[in-house]
């Protein structure tokens, strides 16, 4: 999958806008492209606001027009996310580092909140029916420590990103799975 790096303050401000992050999340979880009207109903904002946010996100290359359709004499534009990896440069500290860290924290919190909401729905379904646990896979949160050489760490990251890249495009037969991976070398270096 292609990668873009957002490095300027303007690019980061466009990308980090909370409404735009919600819009990107909605598009990413959708199996089909969506119109500004559909997005506005889900986000509870006006279609013109959605169009404004789509224009800003399109300027970064993270949203694109999929197709248009004539509906009752009106051209409906259907948008989708561009399936690219967005890098915000946390590994290169600069004057925007605080905003970048806030964005990452918000994305992790949003993923966790989504997991909790699904867990609640799952428990309600289990309580209200005799549905077996295996018929609806909730997902999981895994934490811990593994011990890897530098080469094994790079190999693991490559395996994860390759797998994610292969499954980034939605299809009618598959469900969206949201994720937030944090994997880093936690070794404490001796003070010199």
mmCIF file with all atom_site columns, N, CA and C in Angstrom, residues 6 8-21 24 53 55-60 62:
data_model
loop_
_atom_site.group_PDB
_atom_site.id
_atom_site.type_symbol
_atom_site.label_atom_id
_atom_site.label_alt_id
_atom_site.label_comp_id
_atom_site.label_asym_id
_atom_site.label_entity_id
_atom_site.label_seq_id
_atom_site.pdbx_PDB_ins_code
_atom_site.Cartn_x
_atom_site.Cartn_y
_atom_site.Cartn_z
_atom_site.occupancy
_atom_site.B_iso_or_equiv
_atom_site.pdbx_formal_charge
_atom_site.auth_seq_id
_atom_site.auth_comp_id
_atom_site.auth_asym_id
_atom_site.auth_atom_id
_atom_site.pdbx_PDB_model_num
ATOM 1  N N  . UNK A 1 6  ? 2.511   13.305 6.280  1.00 0.00 ? 6  UNK A N  1
ATOM 2  C CA . UNK A 1 6  ? 2.014   14.648 6.537  1.00 0.00 ? 6  UNK A CA 1
ATOM 3  C C  . UNK A 1 6  ? 3.051   15.344 7.400  1.00 0.00 ? 6  UNK A C  1
ATOM 4  N N  . UNK A 1 8  ? 3.715   19.158 7.153  1.00 0.00 ? 8  UNK A N  1
ATOM 5  C CA . UNK A 1 8  ? 3.550   20.591 7.422  1.00 0.00 ? 8  UNK A CA 1
ATOM 6  C C  . UNK A 1 8  ? 2.441   20.807 8.446  1.00 0.00 ? 8  UNK A C  1
ATOM 7  N N  . UNK A 1 9  ? 2.499   21.942 9.098  1.00 0.00 ? 9  UNK A N  1
ATOM 8  C CA . UNK A 1 9  ? 1.474   22.301 10.090 1.00 0.00 ? 9  UNK A CA 1
ATOM 9  C C  . UNK A 1 9  ? 0.093   22.329 9.441  1.00 0.00 ? 9  UNK A C  1
ATOM 10 N N  . UNK A 1 10 ? 0.006   22.873 8.210  1.00 0.00 ? 10 UNK A N  1
ATOM 11 C CA . UNK A 1 10 ? -1.274  22.961 7.501  1.00 0.00 ? 10 UNK A CA 1
ATOM 12 C C  . UNK A 1 10 ? -1.835  21.562 7.221  1.00 0.00 ? 10 UNK A C  1
ATOM 13 N N  . UNK A 1 11 ? -0.991  20.646 6.723  1.00 0.00 ? 11 UNK A N  1
ATOM 14 C CA . UNK A 1 11 ? -1.443  19.281 6.442  1.00 0.00 ? 11 UNK A CA 1
ATOM 15 C C  . UNK A 1 11 ? -1.943  18.598 7.716  1.00 0.00 ? 11 UNK A C  1
ATOM 16 N N  . UNK A 1 12 ? -1.201  18.761 8.794  1.00 0.00 ? 12 UNK A N  1
ATOM 17 C CA . UNK A 1 12 ? -1.590  18.141 10.061 1.00 0.00 ? 12 UNK A CA 1
ATOM 18 C C  . UNK A 1 12 ? -2.889  18.724 10.592 1.00 0.00 ? 12 UNK A C  1
ATOM 19 N N  . UNK A 1 13 ? -3.072  20.036 10.467 1.00 0.00 ? 13 UNK A N  1
ATOM 20 C CA . UNK A 1 13 ? -4.317  20.660 10.914 1.00 0.00 ? 13 UNK A CA 1
ATOM 21 C C  . UNK A 1 13 ? -5.509  20.147 10.113 1.00 0.00 ? 13 UNK A C  1
ATOM 22 N N  . UNK A 1 14 ? -5.329  19.985 8.815  1.00 0.00 ? 14 UNK A N  1
ATOM 23 C CA . UNK A 1 14 ? -6.407  19.442 7.983  1.00 0.00 ? 14 UNK A CA 1
ATOM 24 C C  . UNK A 1 14 ? -6.748  18.028 8.438  1.00 0.00 ? 14 UNK A C  1
ATOM 25 N N  . UNK A 1 15 ? -5.745  17.198 8.593  1.00 0.00 ? 15 UNK A N  1
ATOM 26 C CA . UNK A 1 15 ? -5.948  15.784 8.921  1.00 0.00 ? 15 UNK A CA 1
ATOM 27 C C  . UNK A 1 15 ? -6.469  15.583 10.342 1.00 0.00 ? 15 UNK A C  1
ATOM 28 N N  . UNK A 1 16 ? -6.008  16.392 11.283 1.00 0.00 ? 16 UNK A N  1
ATOM 29 C CA . UNK A 1 16 ? -6.321  16.166 12.690 1.00 0.00 ? 16 UNK A CA 1
ATOM 30 C C  . UNK A 1 16 ? -7.677  16.727 13.118 1.00 0.00 ? 16 UNK A C  1
ATOM 31 N N  . UNK A 1 17 ? -8.371  17.429 12.269 1.00 0.00 ? 17 UNK A N  1
ATOM 32 C CA . UNK A 1 17 ? -9.679  17.969 12.615 1.00 0.00 ? 17 UNK A CA 1
ATOM 33 C C  . UNK A 1 17 ? -10.592 16.834 13.091 1.00 0.00 ? 17 UNK A C  1
ATOM 34 N N  . UNK A 1 18 ? -11.220 16.965 14.269 1.00 0.00 ? 18 UNK A N  1
ATOM 35 C CA . UNK A 1 18 ? -12.048 15.879 14.813 1.00 0.00 ? 18 UNK A CA 1
ATOM 36 C C  . UNK A 1 18 ? -13.187 15.428 13.896 1.00 0.00 ? 18 UNK A C  1
ATOM 37 N N  . UNK A 1 19 ? -13.847 16.370 13.230 1.00 0.00 ? 19 UNK A N  1
ATOM 38 C CA . UNK A 1 19 ? -14.940 15.996 12.314 1.00 0.00 ? 19 UNK A CA 1
ATOM 39 C C  . UNK A 1 19 ? -14.371 15.186 11.146 1.00 0.00 ? 19 UNK A C  1
ATOM 40 N N  . UNK A 1 20 ? -13.218 15.597 10.639 1.00 0.00 ? 20 UNK A N  1
ATOM 41 C CA . UNK A 1 20 ? -12.602 14.874 9.519  1.00 0.00 ? 20 UNK A CA 1
ATOM 42 C C  . UNK A 1 20 ? -12.153 13.484 9.948  1.00 0.00 ? 20 UNK A C  1
ATOM 43 N N  . UNK A 1 21 ? -11.694 13.345 11.173 1.00 0.00 ? 21 UNK A N  1
ATOM 44 C CA . UNK A 1 21 ? -11.316 12.028 11.667 1.00 0.00 ? 21 UNK A CA 1
ATOM 45 C C  . UNK A 1 21 ? -12.548 11.114 11.755 1.00 0.00 ? 21 UNK A C  1
ATOM 46 N N  . UNK A 1 24 ? -13.433 10.155 8.170  1.00 0.00 ? 24 UNK A N  1
ATOM 47 C CA . UNK A 1 24 ? -12.515 9.111  7.687  1.00 0.00 ? 24 UNK A CA 1
ATOM 48 C C  . UNK A 1 24 ? -12.855 7.754  8.291  1.00 0.00 ? 24 UNK A C  1
ATOM 49 N N  . UNK A 1 53 ? -15.331 19.369 4.286  1.00 0.00 ? 53 UNK A N  1
ATOM 50 C CA . UNK A 1 53 ? -14.348 18.475 4.905  1.00 0.00 ? 53 UNK A CA 1
ATOM 51 C C  . UNK A 1 53 ? -13.782 17.477 3.889  1.00 0.00 ? 53 UNK A C  1
ATOM 52 N N  . UNK A 1 55 ? -13.431 18.046 0.693  1.00 0.00 ? 55 UNK A N  1
ATOM 53 C CA . UNK A 1 55 ? -12.507 18.809 -0.154 1.00 0.00 ? 55 UNK A CA 1
ATOM 54 C C  . UNK A 1 55 ? -11.143 18.930 0.531  1.00 0.00 ? 55 UNK A C  1
ATOM 55 N N  . UNK A 1 56 ? -11.131 19.215 1.828  1.00 0.00 ? 56 UNK A N  1
ATOM 56 C CA . UNK A 1 56 ? -9.875  19.334 2.575  1.00 0.00 ? 56 UNK A CA 1
ATOM 57 C C  . UNK A 1 56 ? -9.143  17.989 2.613  1.00 0.00 ? 56 UNK A C  1
ATOM 58 N N  . UNK A 1 57 ? -9.878  16.917 2.901  1.00 0.00 ? 57 UNK A N  1
ATOM 59 C CA . UNK A 1 57 ? -9.252  15.593 2.959  1.00 0.00 ? 57 UNK A CA 1
ATOM 60 C C  . UNK A 1 57 ? -8.765  15.144 1.582  1.00 0.00 ? 57 UNK A C  1
ATOM 61 N N  . UNK A 1 58 ? -9.501  15.509 0.539  1.00 0.00 ? 58 UNK A N  1
ATOM 62 C CA . UNK A 1 58 ? -9.071  15.186 -0.829 1.00 0.00 ? 58 UNK A CA 1
ATOM 63 C C  . UNK A 1 58 ? -7.760  15.880 -1.168 1.00 0.00 ? 58 UNK A C  1
ATOM 64 N N  . UNK A 1 59 ? -7.586  17.098 -0.649 1.00 0.00 ? 59 UNK A N  1
ATOM 65 C CA . UNK A 1 59 ? -6.343  17.829 -0.930 1.00 0.00 ? 59 UNK A CA 1
ATOM 66 C C  . UNK A 1 59 ? -5.124  17.109 -0.351 1.00 0.00 ? 59 UNK A C  1
ATOM 67 N N  . UNK A 1 60 ? -5.338  16.300 0.684  1.00 0.00 ? 60 UNK A N  1
ATOM 68 C CA . UNK A 1 60 ? -4.249  15.503 1.261  1.00 0.00 ? 60 UNK A CA 1
ATOM 69 C C  . UNK A 1 60 ? -4.062  14.172 0.538  1.00 0.00 ? 60 UNK A C  1
ATOM 70 N N  . UNK A 1 62 ? -6.315  11.595 0.995  1.00 0.00 ? 62 UNK A N  1
ATOM 71 C CA . UNK A 1 62 ? -6.812  10.504 1.841  1.00 0.00 ? 62 UNK A CA 1
ATOM 72 C C  . UNK A 1 62 ? -8.269  10.147 1.558  1.00 0.00 ? 62 UNK A C  1
#
